[in-house]
mmCIF file of C-alpha atoms and ligand atoms in Angstrom:
data_model
loop_
_atom_site.group_PDB
_atom_site.id
_atom_site.type_symbol
_atom_site.label_atom_id
_atom_site.label_comp_id
_atom_site.label_asym_id
_atom_site.label_seq_id
_atom_site.Cartn_x
_atom_site.Cartn_y
_atom_site.Cartn_z
ATOM 1 C CA MET A 1 0.000 0.000 0.000
ATOM 2 C CA SER A 2 1.077 3.520 -0.604
ATOM 3 C CA PHE A 3 -0.420 6.993 -0.939
ATOM 4 C CA PRO A 4 -3.361 7.735 -1.054
ATOM 5 C CA GLU A 5 -4.235 4.696 1.122
ATOM 6 C CA VAL A 6 -1.260 5.424 3.359
ATOM 7 C CA ARG A 7 -1.180 8.843 4.924
ATOM 8 C CA PRO A 8 1.542 9.042 7.628
ATOM 9 C CA ARG A 9 0.236 12.483 8.612
ATOM 10 C CA ARG A 10 -2.773 10.790 10.272
ATOM 11 C CA LEU A 11 -0.588 9.806 13.194
ATOM 12 C CA ARG A 12 0.776 13.332 13.533
ATOM 13 C CA ALA A 13 -2.536 15.152 13.437
ATOM 14 C CA THR A 14 -3.176 15.804 17.133
ATOM 15 C CA SER A 15 -1.028 16.062 20.212
ATOM 16 C CA GLY A 16 -2.840 13.053 21.698
ATOM 17 C CA MET A 17 -2.059 10.969 18.626
ATOM 18 C CA ARG A 18 1.572 12.091 18.567
ATOM 19 C CA ARG A 19 1.922 11.219 22.244
ATOM 20 C CA LEU A 20 0.423 7.766 21.711
ATOM 21 C CA VAL A 21 2.737 6.766 18.887
ATOM 22 C CA GLN A 22 5.947 8.345 20.162
ATOM 23 C CA GLU A 23 8.732 5.758 19.828
ATOM 24 C CA SER A 24 11.149 6.754 22.557
ATOM 25 C CA ARG A 25 10.530 8.500 25.844
ATOM 26 C CA LEU A 26 12.891 10.588 27.839
ATOM 27 C CA SER A 27 12.429 10.452 31.593
ATOM 28 C CA VAL A 28 14.097 12.051 34.592
ATOM 29 C CA ASP A 29 14.861 8.475 35.663
ATOM 30 C CA CYS A 30 17.682 8.261 33.145
ATOM 31 C CA LEU A 31 19.288 11.610 33.969
ATOM 32 C CA VAL A 32 22.488 12.115 35.949
ATOM 33 C CA ALA A 33 23.291 15.641 37.179
ATOM 34 C CA PRO A 34 26.969 16.695 37.236
ATOM 35 C CA LEU A 35 28.008 18.765 40.283
ATOM 36 C CA PHE A 36 31.218 20.676 41.065
ATOM 37 C CA ILE A 37 32.566 20.800 44.628
ATOM 38 C CA VAL A 38 34.925 23.450 45.998
ATOM 39 C CA PRO A 39 36.435 23.934 49.477
ATOM 40 C CA GLY A 40 34.880 26.182 52.119
ATOM 41 C CA THR A 41 31.394 26.767 53.431
ATOM 42 C CA ALA A 42 28.422 28.759 52.158
ATOM 43 C CA VAL A 43 29.847 28.786 48.627
ATOM 44 C CA LYS A 44 27.516 28.751 45.632
ATOM 45 C CA SER A 45 29.302 30.660 42.924
ATOM 46 C CA PRO A 46 28.238 30.758 39.294
ATOM 47 C CA ILE A 47 30.563 29.084 36.792
ATOM 48 C CA ASP A 48 31.105 31.622 34.007
ATOM 49 C CA SER A 49 31.760 28.999 31.340
ATOM 50 C CA LEU A 50 28.620 26.989 32.247
ATOM 51 C CA PRO A 51 25.672 29.402 32.534
ATOM 52 C CA GLY A 52 23.279 28.175 35.235
ATOM 53 C CA GLN A 53 25.847 25.858 36.893
ATOM 54 C CA PHE A 54 27.675 26.529 40.165
ATOM 55 C CA HIS A 55 30.672 25.652 42.283
ATOM 56 C CA PHE A 56 29.282 24.395 45.606
ATOM 57 C CA SER A 57 30.846 23.918 49.017
ATOM 58 C CA VAL A 58 29.603 20.710 50.627
ATOM 59 C CA ASP A 59 26.968 22.423 52.820
ATOM 60 C CA LEU A 60 25.255 24.141 49.887
ATOM 61 C CA LEU A 61 25.769 21.089 47.704
ATOM 62 C CA LEU A 62 23.340 19.311 50.007
ATOM 63 C CA VAL A 63 20.789 22.086 49.511
ATOM 64 C CA GLU A 64 21.124 21.729 45.734
ATOM 65 C CA ILE A 65 20.786 17.960 45.948
ATOM 66 C CA ARG A 66 17.614 18.332 48.012
ATOM 67 C CA GLU A 67 16.160 20.327 45.106
ATOM 68 C CA LEU A 68 17.294 17.740 42.570
ATOM 69 C CA VAL A 69 15.825 14.886 44.590
ATOM 70 C CA ASP A 70 12.541 16.761 44.989
ATOM 71 C CA LEU A 71 12.480 17.154 41.204
ATOM 72 C CA GLY A 72 12.857 13.406 40.763
ATOM 73 C CA ILE A 73 16.550 13.235 39.837
ATOM 74 C CA GLY A 74 17.970 9.955 41.099
ATOM 75 C CA SER A 75 21.677 10.263 40.399
ATOM 76 C CA VAL A 76 24.556 12.745 40.507
ATOM 77 C CA ILE A 77 28.155 12.664 39.291
ATOM 78 C CA LEU A 78 30.687 14.562 41.383
ATOM 79 C CA PHE A 79 33.753 16.548 40.336
ATOM 80 C CA GLY A 80 36.184 18.041 42.853
ATOM 81 C CA VAL A 81 37.807 21.408 42.243
ATOM 82 C CA PRO A 82 40.496 21.724 44.937
ATOM 83 C CA ASP A 83 42.525 24.842 45.729
ATOM 84 C CA LEU A 84 45.680 22.857 46.237
ATOM 85 C CA LYS A 85 46.902 20.625 43.457
ATOM 86 C CA ASP A 86 50.086 18.556 43.238
ATOM 87 C CA GLU A 87 52.251 17.042 40.542
ATOM 88 C CA GLU A 88 50.605 13.618 40.491
ATOM 89 C CA GLY A 89 47.220 14.754 41.777
ATOM 90 C CA MET A 90 47.392 12.586 44.876
ATOM 91 C CA VAL A 91 45.281 15.169 46.711
ATOM 92 C CA ALA A 92 42.433 13.303 44.948
ATOM 93 C CA CYS A 93 43.027 10.235 47.126
ATOM 94 C CA LYS A 94 42.695 11.784 50.580
ATOM 95 C CA ASP A 95 40.091 10.271 52.884
ATOM 96 C CA ASP A 96 39.080 13.811 53.867
ATOM 97 C CA GLY A 97 39.290 15.090 50.288
ATOM 98 C CA LEU A 98 36.574 17.243 48.729
ATOM 99 C CA VAL A 99 34.715 14.490 46.912
ATOM 100 C CA GLN A 100 35.143 11.961 49.727
ATOM 101 C CA THR A 101 33.707 14.470 52.226
ATOM 102 C CA ALA A 102 30.846 15.268 49.888
ATOM 103 C CA ILE A 103 29.998 11.581 49.380
ATOM 104 C CA ARG A 104 29.812 10.970 53.138
ATOM 105 C CA ALA A 105 27.574 13.998 53.606
ATOM 106 C CA ILE A 106 25.305 13.069 50.684
ATOM 107 C CA LYS A 107 24.968 9.432 51.703
ATOM 108 C CA GLY A 108 24.125 10.544 55.267
ATOM 109 C CA GLU A 109 21.197 12.573 54.031
ATOM 110 C CA PHE A 110 20.188 10.852 50.797
ATOM 111 C CA PRO A 111 21.028 7.160 51.141
ATOM 112 C CA ASP A 112 18.983 6.222 48.048
ATOM 113 C CA LEU A 113 20.590 8.684 45.654
ATOM 114 C CA VAL A 114 22.976 6.953 43.238
ATOM 115 C CA VAL A 115 26.247 8.764 43.815
ATOM 116 C CA ILE A 116 28.834 8.542 41.032
ATOM 117 C CA ALA A 117 32.334 9.981 41.320
ATOM 118 C CA ASP A 118 34.403 10.924 38.288
ATOM 119 C CA LEU A 119 37.728 9.123 38.674
ATOM 120 C CA CYS A 120 40.660 10.935 37.068
ATOM 121 C CA PHE A 121 43.560 13.173 38.058
ATOM 122 C CA CYS A 122 43.236 16.162 35.719
ATOM 123 C CA GLU A 123 41.292 18.212 38.270
ATOM 124 C CA TYR A 124 44.030 17.544 40.833
ATOM 125 C CA THR A 125 47.352 17.832 38.990
ATOM 126 C CA THR A 126 49.233 21.136 38.755
ATOM 127 C CA ASN A 127 49.864 20.439 35.061
ATOM 128 C CA GLY A 128 46.246 19.456 34.303
ATOM 129 C CA GLN A 129 47.283 16.013 33.054
ATOM 130 C CA CYS A 130 45.118 12.938 33.688
ATOM 131 C CA GLY A 131 47.804 11.083 35.624
ATOM 132 C CA VAL A 132 51.540 10.696 36.097
ATOM 133 C CA PHE A 133 53.151 12.791 33.365
ATOM 134 C CA LEU A 134 56.802 11.925 32.726
ATOM 135 C CA ASP A 135 59.069 13.140 29.915
ATOM 136 C CA GLY A 136 56.154 14.499 27.955
ATOM 137 C CA VAL A 137 53.998 11.369 28.088
ATOM 138 C CA LEU A 138 51.276 10.085 30.365
ATOM 139 C CA ASP A 139 52.744 7.047 32.143
ATOM 140 C CA ASN A 140 49.975 4.502 31.726
ATOM 141 C CA ASP A 141 50.909 1.899 34.293
ATOM 142 C CA ARG A 142 51.922 4.268 37.093
ATOM 143 C CA THR A 143 48.670 6.132 36.580
ATOM 144 C CA LEU A 144 46.854 2.804 36.926
ATOM 145 C CA GLU A 145 48.300 2.305 40.403
ATOM 146 C CA ASN A 146 47.158 5.763 41.475
ATOM 147 C CA LEU A 147 43.684 5.212 40.025
ATOM 148 C CA GLY A 148 43.337 2.154 42.263
ATOM 149 C CA ILE A 149 44.257 4.245 45.311
ATOM 150 C CA GLN A 150 41.740 6.956 44.406
ATOM 151 C CA ALA A 151 39.035 4.336 43.791
ATOM 152 C CA ILE A 152 39.540 2.794 47.226
ATOM 153 C CA SER A 153 39.311 6.187 48.938
ATOM 154 C CA LEU A 154 36.009 6.814 47.119
ATOM 155 C CA GLY A 155 34.822 3.337 48.099
ATOM 156 C CA LYS A 156 35.601 4.057 51.749
ATOM 157 C CA ALA A 157 33.552 7.234 51.537
ATOM 158 C CA GLY A 158 30.535 5.238 50.353
ATOM 159 C CA VAL A 159 30.383 5.942 46.624
ATOM 160 C CA ASP A 160 27.990 3.776 44.586
ATOM 161 C CA ILE A 161 29.813 3.988 41.254
ATOM 162 C CA VAL A 162 33.219 5.225 40.133
ATOM 163 C CA ALA A 163 33.563 6.632 36.633
ATOM 164 C CA PRO A 164 37.154 6.435 35.371
ATOM 165 C CA SER A 165 37.496 9.123 32.702
ATOM 166 C CA GLY A 166 41.152 9.042 31.699
ATOM 167 C CA MET A 167 41.126 6.472 28.846
ATOM 168 C CA ILE A 168 44.076 4.740 30.538
ATOM 169 C CA ASP A 169 44.663 1.240 29.137
ATOM 170 C CA GLY A 170 43.623 -1.404 31.649
ATOM 171 C CA MET A 171 41.907 1.120 33.929
ATOM 172 C CA VAL A 172 38.704 -0.837 34.412
ATOM 173 C CA GLY A 173 40.417 -4.117 35.294
ATOM 174 C CA GLY A 174 42.928 -2.387 37.540
ATOM 175 C CA ILE A 175 40.257 -0.463 39.414
ATOM 176 C CA ARG A 176 38.058 -3.574 39.752
ATOM 177 C CA GLN A 177 40.966 -5.463 41.269
ATOM 178 C CA SER A 178 41.759 -2.644 43.702
ATOM 179 C CA LEU A 179 38.135 -2.243 44.765
ATOM 180 C CA ASP A 180 37.600 -5.975 45.220
ATOM 181 C CA GLY A 181 40.883 -6.332 47.099
ATOM 182 C CA ALA A 182 39.723 -3.686 49.559
ATOM 183 C CA GLY A 183 36.317 -5.320 49.983
ATOM 184 C CA PHE A 184 34.293 -2.903 47.862
ATOM 185 C CA LEU A 185 32.635 -5.594 45.809
ATOM 186 C CA SER A 186 29.417 -3.656 45.318
ATOM 187 C CA VAL A 187 30.954 -0.420 44.037
ATOM 188 C CA GLY A 188 30.168 -0.271 40.328
ATOM 189 C CA ILE A 189 32.331 0.946 37.461
ATOM 190 C CA MET A 190 30.875 3.238 34.833
ATOM 191 C CA SER A 191 33.673 3.519 32.343
ATOM 192 C CA TYR A 192 34.266 6.436 30.028
ATOM 193 C CA ALA A 193 35.020 3.677 27.546
ATOM 194 C CA VAL A 194 34.596 5.832 24.457
ATOM 195 C CA LYS A 195 35.901 9.291 25.094
ATOM 196 C CA TYR A 196 36.985 11.371 22.146
ATOM 197 C CA ALA A 197 39.731 14.011 22.105
ATOM 198 C CA SER A 198 37.176 16.739 21.635
ATOM 199 C CA ALA A 199 36.952 20.514 21.735
ATOM 200 C CA TRP A 200 33.463 20.183 23.273
ATOM 201 C CA TYR A 201 35.033 19.911 26.749
ATOM 202 C CA GLY A 202 36.273 23.521 26.746
ATOM 203 C CA PRO A 203 33.813 24.993 29.280
ATOM 204 C CA PHE A 204 34.344 22.050 31.685
ATOM 205 C CA ARG A 205 38.078 22.611 31.721
ATOM 206 C CA GLU A 206 37.450 26.217 32.704
ATOM 207 C CA ALA A 207 35.095 25.025 35.424
ATOM 208 C CA VAL A 208 37.612 22.645 37.007
ATOM 209 C CA ARG A 209 40.522 24.993 36.373
ATOM 210 C CA SER A 210 42.707 22.360 34.751
ATOM 211 C CA ASP A 211 45.959 23.982 33.702
ATOM 212 C CA PRO A 212 45.086 27.025 31.563
ATOM 213 C CA ALA A 213 47.741 25.928 29.100
ATOM 214 C CA LEU A 214 45.731 22.744 28.587
ATOM 215 C CA SER A 215 42.249 24.164 28.849
ATOM 216 C CA ALA A 216 41.199 24.493 25.269
ATOM 217 C CA ASP A 217 43.901 22.237 23.885
ATOM 218 C CA VAL A 218 42.421 19.118 22.302
ATOM 219 C CA GLY A 219 45.882 17.963 21.269
ATOM 220 C CA ALA A 220 47.000 17.748 24.869
ATOM 221 C CA ARG A 221 44.849 14.676 25.412
ATOM 222 C CA SER A 222 45.125 13.104 21.969
ATOM 223 C CA GLY A 223 47.683 10.618 23.274
ATOM 224 C CA HIS A 224 45.003 8.867 25.296
ATOM 225 C CA GLN A 225 41.565 10.050 24.155
ATOM 226 C CA MET A 226 40.127 8.753 20.866
ATOM 227 C CA ASN A 227 40.469 10.239 17.399
ATOM 228 C CA VAL A 228 37.113 11.789 16.437
ATOM 229 C CA CYS A 229 37.308 10.131 13.015
ATOM 230 C CA ASN A 230 37.157 6.592 14.431
ATOM 231 C CA SER A 231 34.120 4.435 15.101
ATOM 232 C CA LYS A 232 35.216 0.769 14.944
ATOM 233 C CA GLU A 233 37.691 1.621 17.666
ATOM 234 C CA ALA A 234 34.738 2.567 19.886
ATOM 235 C CA ILE A 235 33.445 -1.001 19.749
ATOM 236 C CA ARG A 236 36.893 -2.320 20.546
ATOM 237 C CA GLU A 237 37.090 -0.019 23.582
ATOM 238 C CA VAL A 238 33.685 -0.992 25.005
ATOM 239 C CA VAL A 239 34.300 -4.706 24.490
ATOM 240 C CA GLU A 240 37.662 -4.389 26.215
ATOM 241 C CA ASP A 241 36.175 -2.464 29.156
ATOM 242 C CA ILE A 242 33.271 -4.888 29.593
ATOM 243 C CA GLU A 243 35.690 -7.823 29.636
ATOM 244 C CA GLN A 244 37.566 -6.022 32.384
ATOM 245 C CA GLY A 245 34.392 -5.611 34.412
ATOM 246 C CA ALA A 246 32.690 -2.350 33.376
ATOM 247 C CA ASP A 247 29.071 -2.288 34.593
ATOM 248 C CA ILE A 248 28.080 0.675 32.400
ATOM 249 C CA VAL A 249 29.875 2.275 29.431
ATOM 250 C CA ILE A 250 29.890 5.959 28.510
ATOM 251 C CA VAL A 251 30.098 7.553 25.079
ATOM 252 C CA LYS A 252 31.341 11.126 25.197
ATOM 253 C CA PRO A 253 30.601 13.694 23.822
ATOM 254 C CA ALA A 254 27.022 12.916 22.817
ATOM 255 C CA LEU A 255 25.581 15.182 20.130
ATOM 256 C CA ALA A 256 28.248 14.975 17.460
ATOM 257 C CA PHE A 257 28.671 11.270 18.289
ATOM 258 C CA LEU A 258 25.121 9.914 18.148
ATOM 259 C CA ASP A 259 26.254 7.381 15.537
ATOM 260 C CA ILE A 260 28.578 5.999 18.198
ATOM 261 C CA VAL A 261 25.884 6.049 20.904
ATOM 262 C CA SER A 262 23.742 4.051 18.507
ATOM 263 C CA SER A 263 26.334 1.469 17.494
ATOM 264 C CA VAL A 264 27.619 1.007 21.047
ATOM 265 C CA SER A 265 24.148 0.538 22.511
ATOM 266 C CA GLN A 266 23.412 -2.093 19.870
ATOM 267 C CA ALA A 267 26.748 -3.856 20.327
ATOM 268 C CA VAL A 268 26.722 -4.283 24.103
ATOM 269 C CA SER A 269 24.292 -5.582 26.675
ATOM 270 C CA VAL A 270 25.388 -3.373 29.578
ATOM 271 C CA PRO A 271 23.671 0.017 29.881
ATOM 272 C CA THR A 272 25.030 2.746 27.594
ATOM 273 C CA ALA A 273 25.367 6.272 28.929
ATOM 274 C CA ALA A 274 25.698 9.370 26.745
ATOM 275 C CA TYR A 275 27.582 12.331 28.209
ATOM 276 C CA ASN A 276 25.971 15.573 27.057
ATOM 277 C CA VAL A 277 29.151 17.586 27.613
ATOM 278 C CA SER A 278 29.868 21.134 28.688
ATOM 279 C CA GLY A 279 30.282 22.665 25.223
ATOM 280 C CA GLU A 280 27.002 21.183 24.040
ATOM 281 C CA TYR A 281 25.268 22.669 27.071
ATOM 282 C CA SER A 282 26.914 26.085 27.081
ATOM 283 C CA LEU A 283 26.440 26.777 23.379
ATOM 284 C CA ILE A 284 22.723 26.091 23.694
ATOM 285 C CA LYS A 285 22.469 28.273 26.811
ATOM 286 C CA LEU A 286 24.389 31.130 25.195
ATOM 287 C CA GLY A 287 22.428 30.793 21.968
ATOM 288 C CA GLY A 288 19.263 31.026 24.028
ATOM 289 C CA SER A 289 20.309 34.071 26.016
ATOM 290 C CA SER A 290 21.339 35.894 22.857
ATOM 291 C CA GLY A 291 17.902 35.247 21.354
ATOM 292 C CA LEU A 292 19.284 33.182 18.506
ATOM 293 C CA VAL A 293 17.567 29.911 19.413
ATOM 294 C CA ASP A 294 14.937 28.585 21.809
ATOM 295 C CA SER A 295 17.238 26.955 24.350
ATOM 296 C CA GLN A 296 14.512 25.042 26.148
ATOM 297 C CA ALA A 297 13.267 23.467 22.934
ATOM 298 C CA LEU A 298 16.839 22.639 21.952
ATOM 299 C CA MET A 299 17.406 21.055 25.355
ATOM 300 C CA VAL A 300 14.421 18.730 24.908
ATOM 301 C CA GLU A 301 15.312 18.016 21.283
ATOM 302 C CA SER A 302 18.921 17.185 22.005
ATOM 303 C CA LEU A 303 18.235 15.032 25.080
ATOM 304 C CA SER A 304 15.529 13.225 23.090
ATOM 305 C CA SER A 305 17.976 12.572 20.264
ATOM 306 C CA MET A 306 20.339 10.827 22.697
ATOM 307 C CA LYS A 307 17.505 8.682 23.966
ATOM 308 C CA ARG A 308 16.422 7.879 20.403
ATOM 309 C CA ALA A 309 19.997 6.917 19.507
ATOM 310 C CA GLY A 310 19.942 4.321 22.270
ATOM 311 C CA ALA A 311 21.260 5.977 25.425
ATOM 312 C CA ASP A 312 19.930 4.291 28.557
ATOM 313 C CA ILE A 313 21.473 6.951 30.789
ATOM 314 C CA ILE A 314 22.157 10.618 30.006
ATOM 315 C CA ILE A 315 24.668 12.658 31.991
ATOM 316 C CA SER A 316 23.694 16.277 31.462
ATOM 317 C CA TYR A 317 24.038 19.778 32.922
ATOM 318 C CA PHE A 318 20.429 20.151 31.728
ATOM 319 C CA ALA A 319 19.211 17.526 34.246
ATOM 320 C CA LYS A 320 17.699 20.021 36.677
ATOM 321 C CA GLU A 321 16.210 22.297 34.028
ATOM 322 C CA TYR A 322 14.693 19.344 32.208
ATOM 323 C CA ALA A 323 13.168 18.010 35.436
ATOM 324 C CA GLN A 324 11.708 21.470 36.121
ATOM 325 C CA THR A 325 10.192 21.513 32.631
ATOM 326 C CA CYS A 326 8.519 18.150 33.257
ATOM 327 C CA LEU A 327 7.078 19.348 36.536
ATOM 328 C CA SER A 328 5.616 22.511 35.049
ATOM 329 C CA LYS A 329 3.771 20.559 32.322
HETATM 330 C C1 PBG B 401 37.935 14.347 33.183
HETATM 331 C C2 PBG B 401 36.622 14.715 32.616
HETATM 332 C C3 PBG B 401 36.396 15.669 31.635
HETATM 333 C C4 PBG B 401 35.027 15.696 31.424
HETATM 334 C C5 PBG B 401 34.446 14.767 32.296
HETATM 335 N N1 PBG B 401 35.469 14.159 33.016
HETATM 336 C C6 PBG B 401 37.310 16.602 30.950
HETATM 337 C C7 PBG B 401 38.365 16.182 30.039
HETATM 338 O O1 PBG B 401 38.488 15.034 29.648
HETATM 339 O O2 PBG B 401 39.148 17.069 29.713
HETATM 340 C C8 PBG B 401 34.344 16.582 30.429
HETATM 341 C C9 PBG B 401 32.960 16.892 30.706
HETATM 342 C C10 PBG B 401 32.392 18.030 29.949
HETATM 343 O O3 PBG B 401 32.985 18.647 29.053
HETATM 344 O O4 PBG B 401 31.252 18.322 30.281
HETATM 345 N N2 PBG B 401 37.949 14.315 34.568
HETATM 346 ZN ZN1 ZN B 402 41.364 13.432 33.065
#
């Protein structure tokens, strides 16, 4: 059958009809809200590069999380932004570190919230590198040892899931072994299995104050993050990480990589997360505030496209705003 018997417009004619036949549905259940933690108390300071996002001290972080929970958000991912950094970033492994302190406080008040901690060193090293940087290269295997130490300190604090983001070879297996060895059998690993060397991370690097020399420099991480022109390599990376014990895999960025979100989610049977990164968020927000685009419509459209592509989980700075939109409907 074809036109005139078939008229696809029938199913688009009313909002009720469109709602009934919609193929994929975005829900707050799949959203993870990223949060940035700084030292001090009573701090909630706007992040210039991420309009609508803030640096929080732990006390006000809890206030923000109360709002998120009331809006139906069930998961957060934490990033520490310390004042003091060191050469290898070992400040990230302290039992009383920023993220560790935040996890204890959050779990005390919101035991059911799924708390994820980003696991890398670039927020903690003076040079902004993702691990031990020697003679101009990132030392893979020494970084692995340090990742295990950081993972255990997060486990002790009560984290639900660690999210290693450095694209270090063997990171998932190494972290699994460290966690299990320390008795943290139930801490999950959400691996940034497919992370491209992308310019879409620019606003995040401002927000965590990684070395200014590195901030906008895609090349600086090209020795470990993936070439944006590759897609078969993405499958190789997720398969490798799942063999090593990844519970969830992340594709990052999301919007310019929906082909990868799609192929990864079809290739694997663990949940696939899409990371709607800082540049994707900030460009939409800035486009909205300059009157060029409707930022709220673009938010819904872009999050929906990730869902349609096959993302089971979406990590997004839009999490709160999207949840507010749902509530006001
Ligand atoms: C590394 C990390 C980065 C992001 C998440 N984890 C930055 C990087 O790889 O340079 C980027 C997130 C974003 O741009 O929103 N700890
Ligand atoms: Zn890093």
